[in-house]
Amino acid sequence: MEDEEIEKMVIAYLKKKGFKQTELALQEEQSKSSFASQTDPDKQILSVTESESGPAQYQDGYSKLRSWTYSSLDLYKHELLRVLYPVFIHCFMDLVAKGHTQEARAFFNSFREDHELMHLRDLQKLEGVLSPSHLEEMEFAHSLRQSKISIKMCQYSYELLVQYLQKSQSITILGIINEHINFEVSPGQPSTISDDADVVTLLGSSQDTSKLINQKEIRWGLLEDSLEERLEKAGALMSDSEKPEGETKEGEVEENKKKSVDGGKQGASVKKLKKDKVVGTTGKSIRSETNIVSMAPRVKPELSLPEIPTEVEHSILEDLRNRVQLGSLALPSVSFYTFINTHNGLNCSSISHDGSLVAGGFSDSSVKVWDMSKIGQQSDTSIMQGENDSASIEHLMGPEDGKRSYTLFQGHAGPVYSVKFSPLGDFILSSSADSTIRLWSTKLNANLVCYKGHNYPVWDVQFSPVGHYFASSSHDRTARIWSMDRIQPLRIMAGHLSDVDCVQWHANCNYIATGSSDKTVRLWDVQSGECVRIFIGHRSMVLSLAMSPDGRYMTSGDEDGMIMMWDLSSGRCVTPLMGHTSCVWTLAFSREGSLLASGSADCTVKLWDVTASTKVARTEENKSGAMNRLRSLKTLPTRSTPVYTLQFSRRNLLFAAGVLSKGV
């Protein structure tokens, strides 16, 4: 029954009973309510909101905001421009969510060029959103709508933006900014354009949780009673200033020692690499920097570590005694191994600690290992097969009857995505698209164990610095810790929102770091399996990680060519490194921690001065908060060879490997 009928029945009843005063009062009340309903402010606001949120209002509101931003003063423009991208993507997604698909597509195509330079991959993902259901089904779009984007700007820039929004009276744009953007306002002058790589970051609903995680205590020091510590106590670890003068000039880099490893054509005969003695000592006595490693605090291991055989310990100590001290005036020698004629089949590579063995993982599910001492030699097939009857040893015959011997390991049922030598070079780990990890013996030339636990392809695998334990990362969004003597994982690290693409051990074996396609890096406690740090700042998937020898810093490289150095204690970015123009596939610290080497798909190896930059960061981190960039010391271009692997030997010779790519 409607209200009007009820009111008529009540009035009829009052007339029948003779309640005239009550009847008049009720009629007066009805007239007042009808007048109020005609001028109801709530209904007026609702009608205004509906008109404001129409498809044209998004285009008009964003266009006006864009014009105002680009016409702002140069001093504040770069900070105000940060607002445009989040407003743009949320305008687009709101239009799609309300069913205005054609208007959303026209809006997207009109303004996408403004953001392609910084956010091309994100735009390519959003381009596939064509209906409201896609917003829920696509993980990236769903996370954007459920999260807030944090933007850093100075107080004056923030006030300018608020003043504009008040004057423009665009409820649509104001609503988007209020719902999806969180401003971190700081006093003082605007930051420079290049400062703060994390000025625009995506914050999930667990923003407070991540802050709490980064407040956990980190024990980043080195293990007690390590070999380096014993050598230092014995006074046997000499700096370069105490070593005799050699024949090598300062800063000389030997990159001409390239090795042709794979292929069907016979390469030139290459002499065996005389281990790390090609490094030599610097020509003039250079006063070495304060030993970063010796200054690091000492911690106890959380894992039971394996014992090192006596002969191996003597070998390591000998390498430490003969280690070359590197620095800005003493760059490392480089030995580069080049794979040729791989026919786009090589996915990954690895080099043993002394450079004597090189391994490659291939798309045909095989792992191949080359012995550098046997390359170019005309060896007898029957002798080699007689020595290893059970091994899969193949001699590839080229068109010119040239022979290249390598050991072929077969067992995987899918492409091999990662291969790694153990610290002593006696074992190899390989991970594959078949979701398994296999352990191979370089002495027996056989597969020892197949580790099953991941549900999807395993992208990376890494031995711990002491061997025995290893970590893996997978498409199933987890990282796992294993020991060689157990077929089940010891720990499972879950928390990333997308693929875990790379994994790296801390120097003291108590932590592992993981890089993911969700653009974050996480640090995990090995004993508890808990996440103790979340590093936010990358704008694309993280592909490579490296830990400094003292365990204080970590570097991460992403798909866009950006490298970031992090302080593990604070969880903050010490400095961003920009120089590469393509994916950074590999990173490596020199053994004393003074240099960082980075290898990229842009066919270059870059050397960065770590010591000078971190010193400045320590002294000024509490003053202005300004970021300090690592100084690029040298860029070493290759001949159309993307760099897959970098590794410093114990004596500080830099090994590198890559595959010759004629299309680059």
XYZ file of C-alpha atoms in Angstrom:
664
model
C 0.000 0.000 0.000
C 1.410 3.404 -1.009
C 1.895 6.372 1.336
C -0.711 8.532 -0.409
C -3.459 5.905 0.036
C -2.604 5.547 3.711
C -2.772 9.315 4.215
C -6.207 9.480 2.470
C -7.544 6.711 4.694
C -6.271 8.515 7.819
C -7.909 11.833 6.763
C -11.216 10.031 6.012
C -11.096 8.441 9.433
C -10.452 11.826 11.137
C -13.406 13.419 9.270
C -15.671 10.552 10.243
C -14.786 10.937 13.912
C -14.934 14.751 13.816
C -11.276 15.494 14.669
C -11.090 18.723 12.632
C -7.979 20.219 14.301
C -6.035 17.016 13.834
C -7.179 16.846 10.203
C -5.962 20.397 9.514
C -2.603 19.719 11.191
C -2.087 16.602 9.104
C -2.960 18.394 5.856
C -0.511 21.211 6.703
C 2.217 18.638 7.397
C 1.553 16.974 4.046
C 1.922 20.259 2.171
C 5.265 20.969 3.865
C 6.665 17.524 3.039
C 5.627 17.787 -0.630
C 7.411 21.156 -0.911
C 10.562 19.746 0.743
C 10.627 16.770 -1.619
C 10.622 19.119 -4.603
C 13.738 20.927 -3.296
C 15.499 17.961 -1.637
C 19.300 18.695 -1.658
C 20.171 14.997 -1.526
C 18.289 14.376 -4.751
C 19.914 17.402 -6.317
C 23.404 16.162 -5.318
C 22.556 12.717 -6.684
C 21.510 14.171 -10.023
C 24.670 16.308 -10.183
C 26.842 13.304 -9.330
C 25.194 11.227 -12.044
C 25.823 13.934 -14.617
C 29.395 14.436 -13.380
C 30.220 10.735 -13.655
C 29.123 10.423 -17.266
C 31.641 9.212 -19.879
C 32.318 12.738 -21.158
C 33.217 13.953 -17.655
C 36.203 11.569 -17.452
C 37.618 12.780 -20.747
C 36.977 16.422 -19.916
C 38.254 16.220 -16.323
C 41.478 14.428 -17.220
C 42.112 16.684 -20.228
C 41.806 19.819 -18.051
C 44.075 18.338 -15.349
C 46.645 17.404 -18.003
C 46.615 20.888 -19.555
C 46.964 22.548 -16.145
C 49.847 20.253 -15.170
C 51.848 20.827 -18.351
C 51.371 24.611 -18.031
C 52.679 24.681 -14.436
C 56.008 26.202 -13.438
C 58.993 24.037 -14.328
C 60.060 23.946 -10.687
C 56.926 22.006 -9.701
C 55.880 20.458 -13.016
C 57.785 17.163 -12.650
C 56.148 16.526 -9.266
C 52.648 17.387 -10.486
C 53.096 15.168 -13.554
C 53.292 12.160 -11.227
C 49.568 12.470 -10.605
C 48.582 12.033 -14.263
C 49.390 8.333 -14.682
C 47.323 6.981 -11.748
C 44.416 9.289 -12.665
C 44.656 8.123 -16.289
C 44.522 4.383 -15.547
C 41.719 4.732 -12.996
C 39.633 6.896 -15.339
C 40.030 4.165 -17.949
C 39.154 1.342 -15.543
C 36.151 3.252 -14.130
C 34.779 3.745 -17.641
C 35.184 0.018 -18.336
C 33.584 -0.899 -14.995
C 30.506 1.219 -15.844
C 30.116 -0.477 -19.210
C 31.296 2.449 -21.383
C 33.694 0.250 -23.371
C 33.905 2.357 -26.529
C 34.407 5.593 -24.583
C 37.073 3.856 -22.457
C 38.943 2.685 -25.564
C 38.810 6.163 -27.117
C 40.041 7.727 -23.848
C 42.871 5.171 -23.562
C 44.090 5.723 -27.118
C 43.895 9.516 -26.793
C 46.304 9.819 -23.859
C 48.398 6.630 -23.790
C 51.367 8.270 -25.543
C 51.936 10.466 -22.478
C 52.792 7.412 -20.377
C 54.405 4.927 -22.786
C 57.959 5.968 -21.920
C 57.693 5.044 -18.228
C 54.805 2.553 -18.129
C 54.753 0.792 -21.492
C 54.414 -2.743 -20.109
C 51.585 -1.771 -17.760
C 49.726 -0.137 -20.632
C 50.156 -3.246 -22.772
C 48.495 -5.285 -20.026
C 45.615 -2.830 -19.569
C 45.062 -2.719 -23.318
C 43.472 -6.154 -23.035
C 40.764 -4.954 -20.622
C 37.617 -4.822 -22.736
C 34.782 -5.581 -20.293
C 33.968 -5.246 -16.561
C 34.638 -8.962 -16.067
C 38.214 -8.478 -17.286
C 38.848 -6.096 -14.393
C 38.125 -8.904 -11.955
C 39.824 -11.676 -13.912
C 43.063 -9.812 -14.711
C 45.314 -9.899 -11.676
C 47.132 -6.679 -12.531
C 43.948 -4.628 -13.037
C 42.363 -6.108 -9.924
C 45.384 -5.234 -7.769
C 45.376 -1.659 -9.111
C 41.732 -1.167 -8.179
C 42.220 -2.660 -4.718
C 45.387 -0.697 -3.923
C 46.484 2.884 -3.479
C 49.349 4.519 -5.326
C 51.740 6.484 -3.112
C 53.133 9.713 -4.600
C 55.853 11.828 -3.025
C 55.784 15.598 -3.506
C 56.699 18.778 -1.652
C 54.223 20.822 0.389
C 53.854 23.613 -2.183
C 53.182 21.228 -5.091
C 50.515 19.514 -3.008
C 48.847 22.836 -2.158
C 48.858 23.861 -5.834
C 47.122 20.595 -6.758
C 44.476 20.952 -4.028
C 43.814 24.553 -5.062
C 43.300 23.509 -8.693
C 40.908 20.681 -7.748
C 38.826 23.072 -5.632
C 38.556 25.595 -8.457
C 37.859 23.060 -11.205
C 35.015 21.445 -9.187
C 35.537 18.180 -11.066
C 33.944 15.680 -8.688
C 34.978 12.750 -10.920
C 38.718 13.506 -10.837
C 38.583 14.510 -7.163
C 36.925 11.209 -6.299
C 39.582 9.192 -8.134
C 42.432 11.054 -6.438
C 40.796 10.708 -3.029
C 40.144 6.973 -3.434
C 43.262 5.741 -5.215
C 46.171 8.088 -4.402
C 48.048 8.511 -1.144
C 50.258 11.628 -0.974
C 53.498 11.657 1.017
C 54.029 15.385 1.518
C 57.481 16.608 2.558
C 58.546 20.130 3.566
C 61.103 22.108 1.602
C 61.947 22.376 -2.074
C 60.774 19.878 -4.728
C 63.035 16.901 -5.292
C 65.032 16.794 -8.512
C 63.636 14.871 -11.479
C 66.131 12.024 -11.091
C 65.802 11.696 -7.332
C 63.847 8.981 -5.546
C 63.228 6.034 -7.816
C 60.230 5.159 -5.627
C 58.381 8.503 -5.886
C 55.433 6.605 -7.393
C 54.825 3.195 -5.823
C 51.901 0.804 -5.648
C 50.763 0.127 -2.108
C 48.560 -2.855 -1.356
C 46.002 -3.037 1.389
C 48.821 -4.327 3.607
C 50.744 -1.044 3.574
C 50.917 -0.953 7.368
C 51.936 -4.609 7.400
C 54.881 -3.961 5.060
C 56.034 -1.092 7.278
C 55.940 -3.404 10.279
C 57.850 -6.076 8.362
C 60.629 -3.615 7.494
C 61.037 -2.777 11.176
C 62.127 -6.322 12.023
C 65.723 -6.798 13.090
C 68.207 -7.950 10.454
C 71.533 -9.518 11.398
C 73.405 -8.774 8.197
C 76.957 -9.609 9.304
C 79.207 -12.474 8.221
C 79.568 -15.908 9.767
C 81.846 -16.382 12.745
C 85.135 -18.168 12.199
C 85.061 -17.833 8.412
C 88.177 -18.508 6.362
C 88.624 -14.782 5.676
C 88.511 -14.067 9.380
C 91.074 -16.736 10.144
C 93.389 -15.389 7.473
C 93.049 -11.829 8.764
C 93.825 -12.927 12.318
C 96.910 -14.717 11.061
C 97.974 -11.531 9.317
C 98.366 -13.320 6.036
C 95.849 -11.344 4.002
C 97.959 -8.721 2.254
C 96.644 -5.648 0.516
C 97.810 -4.657 -2.931
C 100.067 -1.992 -1.429
C 102.172 -4.771 0.114
C 102.410 -6.849 -3.053
C 105.276 -6.503 -5.548
C 104.772 -4.445 -8.654
C 103.532 -6.334 -11.658
C 103.542 -5.676 -15.345
C 99.885 -4.800 -15.768
C 99.003 -1.125 -16.070
C 96.415 0.574 -13.921
C 92.835 0.074 -15.012
C 93.790 -2.320 -17.805
C 90.928 -4.623 -18.684
C 91.522 -7.747 -20.701
C 88.361 -8.443 -22.581
C 90.062 -10.013 -25.560
C 90.106 -13.441 -23.948
C 86.848 -14.558 -25.475
C 86.077 -18.241 -25.607
C 83.999 -19.899 -28.289
C 82.118 -22.564 -26.384
C 79.244 -24.093 -28.341
C 78.712 -24.723 -32.043
C 79.237 -26.815 -35.078
C 82.276 -25.057 -36.506
C 85.771 -25.632 -35.292
C 87.080 -22.604 -33.469
C 90.642 -21.505 -33.117
C 92.720 -23.452 -30.681
C 92.475 -21.755 -27.305
C 95.074 -22.293 -24.634
C 93.923 -23.376 -21.221
C 93.132 -20.473 -18.952
C 95.800 -20.390 -16.282
C 93.192 -20.062 -13.608
C 93.117 -16.602 -12.100
C 96.784 -15.690 -12.568
C 95.952 -13.598 -15.619
C 94.743 -10.960 -13.216
C 98.200 -10.008 -11.974
C 98.730 -7.093 -9.653
C 98.353 -3.421 -10.345
C 101.310 -1.595 -11.819
C 101.686 0.907 -9.034
C 101.149 0.272 -5.374
C 97.615 1.471 -4.730
C 96.540 2.242 -1.235
C 93.660 -0.155 -0.697
C 90.344 0.961 0.680
C 89.452 -0.094 4.174
C 88.507 -3.727 3.927
C 84.713 -3.678 3.894
C 84.439 -7.371 4.662
C 86.673 -7.223 7.743
C 84.548 -4.421 9.211
C 81.314 -6.410 9.031
C 79.890 -7.760 12.311
C 79.944 -11.511 12.930
C 76.847 -13.666 13.398
C 76.164 -17.301 14.206
C 74.756 -19.589 11.504
C 71.128 -20.645 11.776
C 71.728 -23.684 9.572
C 74.056 -26.564 10.366
C 76.862 -25.926 7.899
C 78.862 -28.679 6.152
C 82.525 -29.206 6.972
C 85.089 -28.072 4.415
C 87.704 -30.719 3.475
C 91.246 -29.783 4.491
C 92.642 -29.750 0.949
C 89.781 -27.529 -0.225
C 90.356 -25.170 2.694
C 94.038 -24.875 1.764
C 93.088 -24.106 -1.833
C 90.650 -21.385 -0.766
C 93.193 -19.834 1.594
C 95.755 -19.784 -1.207
C 93.275 -17.959 -3.444
C 92.533 -15.450 -0.684
C 96.225 -14.742 -0.173
C 96.611 -14.021 -3.883
C 93.450 -11.995 -4.276
C 93.822 -8.747 -6.209
C 92.460 -5.648 -4.487
C 90.153 -3.903 -6.949
C 89.052 -0.291 -6.967
C 88.372 2.691 -9.187
C 92.045 2.717 -10.249
C 92.413 -1.055 -10.489
C 89.697 -2.573 -12.640
C 89.382 -6.345 -13.035
C 90.541 -8.427 -15.950
C 87.631 -10.024 -17.773
C 87.479 -13.482 -19.324
C 84.447 -13.689 -21.609
C 83.044 -17.024 -22.831
C 80.971 -16.675 -26.018
C 78.526 -19.368 -27.136
C 78.143 -19.566 -30.911
C 75.751 -21.428 -33.218
C 73.255 -22.137 -30.450
C 70.309 -21.521 -32.817
C 68.430 -19.612 -30.108
C 68.457 -22.719 -27.924
C 70.562 -21.471 -25.002
C 68.486 -20.240 -22.027
C 71.108 -19.894 -19.279
C 74.759 -20.422 -18.444
C 77.035 -20.818 -15.444
C 80.786 -20.773 -14.786
C 82.666 -22.687 -12.101
C 84.562 -20.764 -9.416
C 87.911 -21.048 -11.240
C 86.590 -20.747 -14.798
C 87.629 -24.279 -15.738
C 84.077 -25.471 -16.457
C 81.224 -23.763 -18.292
C 77.650 -25.079 -18.312
C 74.665 -24.200 -20.484
C 70.952 -24.988 -20.158
C 69.064 -25.483 -23.424
C 65.507 -25.423 -24.733
C 65.786 -29.065 -25.815
C 65.848 -30.003 -22.077
C 69.582 -30.752 -22.051
C 72.456 -29.455 -19.934
C 75.908 -29.286 -21.536
C 79.201 -28.819 -19.705
C 82.469 -27.796 -21.361
C 85.919 -28.357 -19.900
C 88.025 -25.367 -20.944
C 91.216 -27.447 -20.951
C 89.801 -29.774 -23.617
C 88.373 -27.223 -26.034
C 90.200 -27.414 -29.358
C 91.976 -30.644 -28.506
C 91.701 -33.663 -30.796
C 90.782 -36.160 -28.105
C 90.181 -39.863 -28.576
C 86.515 -40.779 -28.293
C 87.148 -44.321 -27.157
C 89.432 -43.244 -24.323
C 86.888 -40.769 -22.942
C 84.022 -43.227 -23.159
C 86.152 -45.871 -21.548
C 86.833 -43.641 -18.575
C 83.145 -42.852 -18.089
C 81.084 -45.754 -19.397
C 77.852 -44.520 -17.780
C 78.201 -40.886 -18.784
C 76.416 -39.254 -21.675
C 79.460 -37.896 -23.508
C 79.023 -36.621 -27.021
C 81.529 -35.310 -29.541
C 79.946 -32.861 -31.919
C 81.375 -33.231 -35.410
C 81.431 -30.031 -37.400
C 81.294 -29.708 -41.176
C 85.059 -29.350 -41.229
C 85.641 -32.489 -39.113
C 86.439 -30.346 -36.097
C 85.817 -31.853 -32.677
C 84.481 -30.107 -29.602
C 83.988 -32.271 -26.566
C 81.317 -31.557 -23.992
C 79.464 -33.609 -21.434
C 75.770 -33.954 -22.182
C 73.367 -34.295 -19.255
C 69.863 -35.445 -20.175
C 66.966 -36.024 -17.813
C 64.671 -33.018 -17.830
C 61.370 -33.129 -19.707
C 61.238 -29.424 -20.573
C 63.437 -26.395 -21.325
C 66.177 -25.757 -18.755
C 65.919 -22.240 -17.309
C 68.778 -22.202 -14.780
C 72.065 -24.009 -14.175
C 74.447 -23.350 -11.275
C 77.770 -24.821 -10.150
C 78.335 -25.597 -6.493
C 80.955 -23.402 -4.731
C 83.570 -26.124 -5.202
C 82.523 -27.008 -8.757
C 81.822 -30.694 -8.053
C 78.025 -30.460 -8.498
C 75.604 -28.752 -10.871
C 71.982 -27.829 -10.194
C 69.512 -27.363 -13.043
C 65.880 -26.231 -12.991
C 63.353 -26.721 -15.739
C 59.881 -26.076 -17.126
C 59.028 -29.625 -15.994
C 58.826 -28.155 -12.425
C 61.781 -30.232 -11.182
C 65.326 -29.522 -10.031
C 68.124 -31.986 -10.766
C 71.494 -32.450 -9.105
C 74.350 -33.600 -11.326
C 77.881 -34.710 -10.464
C 80.692 -33.273 -12.571
C 82.987 -36.067 -11.402
C 80.651 -38.976 -12.136
C 78.946 -37.213 -15.054
C 75.602 -38.499 -13.828
C 72.289 -37.338 -12.379
C 72.176 -37.941 -8.637
C 68.803 -36.595 -7.452
C 65.575 -35.213 -8.888
C 63.879 -32.779 -6.500
C 60.097 -32.408 -6.878
C 58.019 -29.846 -5.004
C 57.166 -26.928 -7.237
C 53.922 -27.057 -9.191
C 55.007 -24.964 -12.166
C 58.219 -24.096 -14.075
C 61.227 -23.329 -11.886
C 62.886 -20.133 -13.103
C 66.007 -19.996 -10.923
C 68.097 -22.086 -8.568
C 71.082 -21.026 -6.421
C 73.578 -22.894 -4.242
C 74.260 -21.368 -0.827
C 77.762 -19.860 -0.333
C 78.801 -22.955 1.658
C 77.176 -25.501 -0.650
C 74.874 -28.342 0.518
C 71.811 -26.056 0.740
C 70.162 -24.442 -2.271
C 67.156 -22.230 -3.030
C 64.729 -22.237 -5.956
C 62.104 -19.851 -7.341
C 59.098 -20.663 -9.487
C 56.050 -19.608 -11.475
C 53.970 -20.913 -8.531
C 54.867 -17.647 -6.679
C 56.991 -19.411 -4.059
C 60.658 -19.818 -3.238
C 61.866 -22.977 -1.548
C 64.953 -23.984 0.398
C 66.378 -27.472 -0.029
C 69.318 -29.532 1.162
C 71.131 -31.964 -1.111
C 70.371 -34.951 1.135
C 66.564 -34.461 1.255
C 64.134 -34.752 -1.639
C 61.516 -32.514 0.016
C 61.979 -28.752 0.604
C 62.992 -27.578 4.071
C 61.154 -24.245 3.830
C 58.533 -22.699 1.530
C 58.522 -18.895 1.203
C 55.107 -17.650 0.034
C 54.034 -14.014 -0.227
C 54.833 -12.684 -3.692
C 51.860 -11.712 -5.858
C 53.352 -13.046 -9.099
C 56.187 -15.237 -10.434
C 59.350 -15.405 -8.342
C 61.920 -14.866 -11.111
C 65.247 -14.922 -9.248
C 66.694 -15.922 -5.892
C 69.957 -15.123 -4.102
C 71.560 -16.193 -0.812
C 72.873 -13.774 1.791
C 76.586 -14.038 2.564
C 75.901 -15.519 6.036
C 73.375 -18.108 4.716
C 70.733 -16.942 7.213
C 68.626 -15.135 4.606
C 67.596 -15.455 0.983
C 66.355 -12.669 -1.306
C 63.744 -13.148 -4.029
C 62.877 -10.928 -7.000
C 59.461 -11.132 -8.577
C 57.283 -10.070 -11.498
C 55.218 -8.131 -8.944
C 58.091 -5.572 -9.084
C 59.178 -6.159 -5.482
C 62.146 -7.810 -3.793
C 61.683 -9.695 -0.517
C 64.171 -10.880 2.083
C 63.319 -14.087 3.959
C 64.622 -15.612 7.180
C 65.869 -19.115 6.393
C 65.163 -20.516 9.851
C 61.597 -19.249 10.310
C 60.572 -18.879 6.658
C 59.182 -15.400 7.412
C 59.510 -12.332 5.217
C 61.667 -9.774 7.053
C 61.989 -7.074 4.353
C 59.966 -5.836 1.376
C 61.812 -3.592 -1.090
C 59.514 -1.447 -3.264
C 60.768 0.766 -6.082
C 61.161 -1.175 -9.330
C 58.786 -0.395 -12.183
C 59.106 -3.735 -13.969
C 59.821 -7.377 -13.165
C 63.013 -8.057 -11.172
C 65.373 -10.385 -13.075
C 68.659 -10.438 -11.123
C 69.995 -10.087 -7.573
C 73.415 -9.831 -5.922
C 74.546 -9.563 -2.288
C 77.578 -7.558 -1.188
C 80.362 -9.647 0.398
C 79.882 -7.969 3.794
C 76.153 -8.717 3.657
C 75.018 -5.127 4.218
C 73.840 -4.234 0.718
C 71.863 -5.920 -2.037
C 71.444 -4.941 -5.678
C 68.554 -5.840 -7.960
C 68.180 -5.433 -11.726
C 64.925 -5.264 -13.657
C 63.481 -5.646 -17.135
C 63.800 -1.947 -17.970
C 67.562 -1.824 -17.307
C 67.288 -0.153 -13.876
C 69.572 -1.369 -11.069
C 68.840 -0.476 -7.449
C 71.101 -0.828 -4.426
C 69.357 -1.487 -1.116
C 70.421 -1.192 2.513
C 69.202 -4.391 4.174
C 69.076 -2.810 7.641
C 66.713 0.037 6.759
C 65.016 -1.493 3.720
C 65.657 1.739 1.804
C 67.145 2.287 -1.634
C 70.689 3.635 -1.281
C 71.038 4.575 -4.919
C 69.530 3.778 -8.328
C 71.845 2.940 -11.238
C 70.753 3.975 -14.697
C 72.816 3.197 -17.764
C 71.620 -0.056 -19.305
C 69.055 0.169 -22.086
C 67.641 -3.357 -21.780
C 67.068 -6.195 -19.292
C 69.713 -6.617 -16.583
C 70.204 -10.386 -16.509
C 73.122 -10.699 -14.118
C 74.859 -8.818 -11.287
C 78.034 -9.598 -9.339
C 80.043 -7.911 -6.555
C 83.823 -8.151 -6.508
C 85.139 -10.305 -3.676
C 86.082 -7.381 -1.419
C 82.911 -5.476 -2.325
C 84.430 -2.362 -3.905
C 83.045 -2.926 -7.442
C 79.744 -4.027 -8.912
C 79.522 -5.621 -12.363
C 76.271 -5.713 -14.321
C 75.481 -7.617 -17.512
C 72.589 -6.809 -19.788
C 70.721 -7.739 -22.935
C 72.081 -4.490 -24.409
C 75.367 -6.401 -25.016
C 77.432 -4.539 -22.411
C 79.146 -5.200 -19.095
C 79.252 -2.163 -16.814
C 81.532 -1.666 -13.810
C 80.327 0.555 -10.938
C 82.235 2.078 -8.021
C 80.438 0.841 -4.899
C 82.753 2.072 -2.134
C 82.652 5.802 -2.873
C 78.896 5.860 -3.262
C 78.056 3.948 -0.100
C 80.410 6.134 1.943
C 78.591 9.252 0.773
C 75.246 7.621 1.458
C 76.224 6.786 5.040
C 77.353 10.318 5.849
C 74.497 12.155 4.196
C 71.532 9.842 4.635
C 70.326 11.798 7.651
C 70.941 15.258 6.218
C 69.030 15.931 3.040
C 67.797 12.448 2.176
C 69.065 12.962 -1.372
C 69.935 9.905 -3.387
C 73.525 9.320 -4.461
C 74.313 7.515 -7.663
C 76.979 4.906 -8.102
C 79.751 6.117 -10.343
C 80.040 4.153 -13.567
C 83.719 3.305 -14.010
C 83.715 1.590 -17.378
C 81.411 0.150 -20.019
C 82.682 -2.940 -21.811
C 80.766 -3.549 -25.070
C 80.639 -7.020 -26.600
C 80.303 -8.033 -30.228
C 76.521 -8.552 -30.415
C 76.605 -10.783 -27.332
C 73.932 -10.278 -24.647
C 75.485 -11.028 -21.255
C 73.918 -14.008 -19.464
C 76.324 -14.588 -16.580
C 78.851 -12.651 -14.490
C 80.952 -14.039 -11.677
C 84.087 -12.960 -9.825
C 86.596 -15.681 -8.995
C 88.124 -15.898 -5.528
C 91.108 -13.954 -6.873
C 88.875 -11.258 -8.388
C 89.037 -12.225 -12.047
C 85.699 -11.431 -13.674
C 84.182 -14.275 -15.704
C 81.369 -13.512 -18.140
C 79.343 -15.567 -20.591
C 76.843 -14.861 -23.328
C 75.526 -16.112 -26.643
C 76.417 -14.513 -29.979
C 73.269 -12.975 -31.398
C 73.454 -11.820 -34.993
C 70.096 -10.121 -34.737
C 71.201 -7.683 -32.005
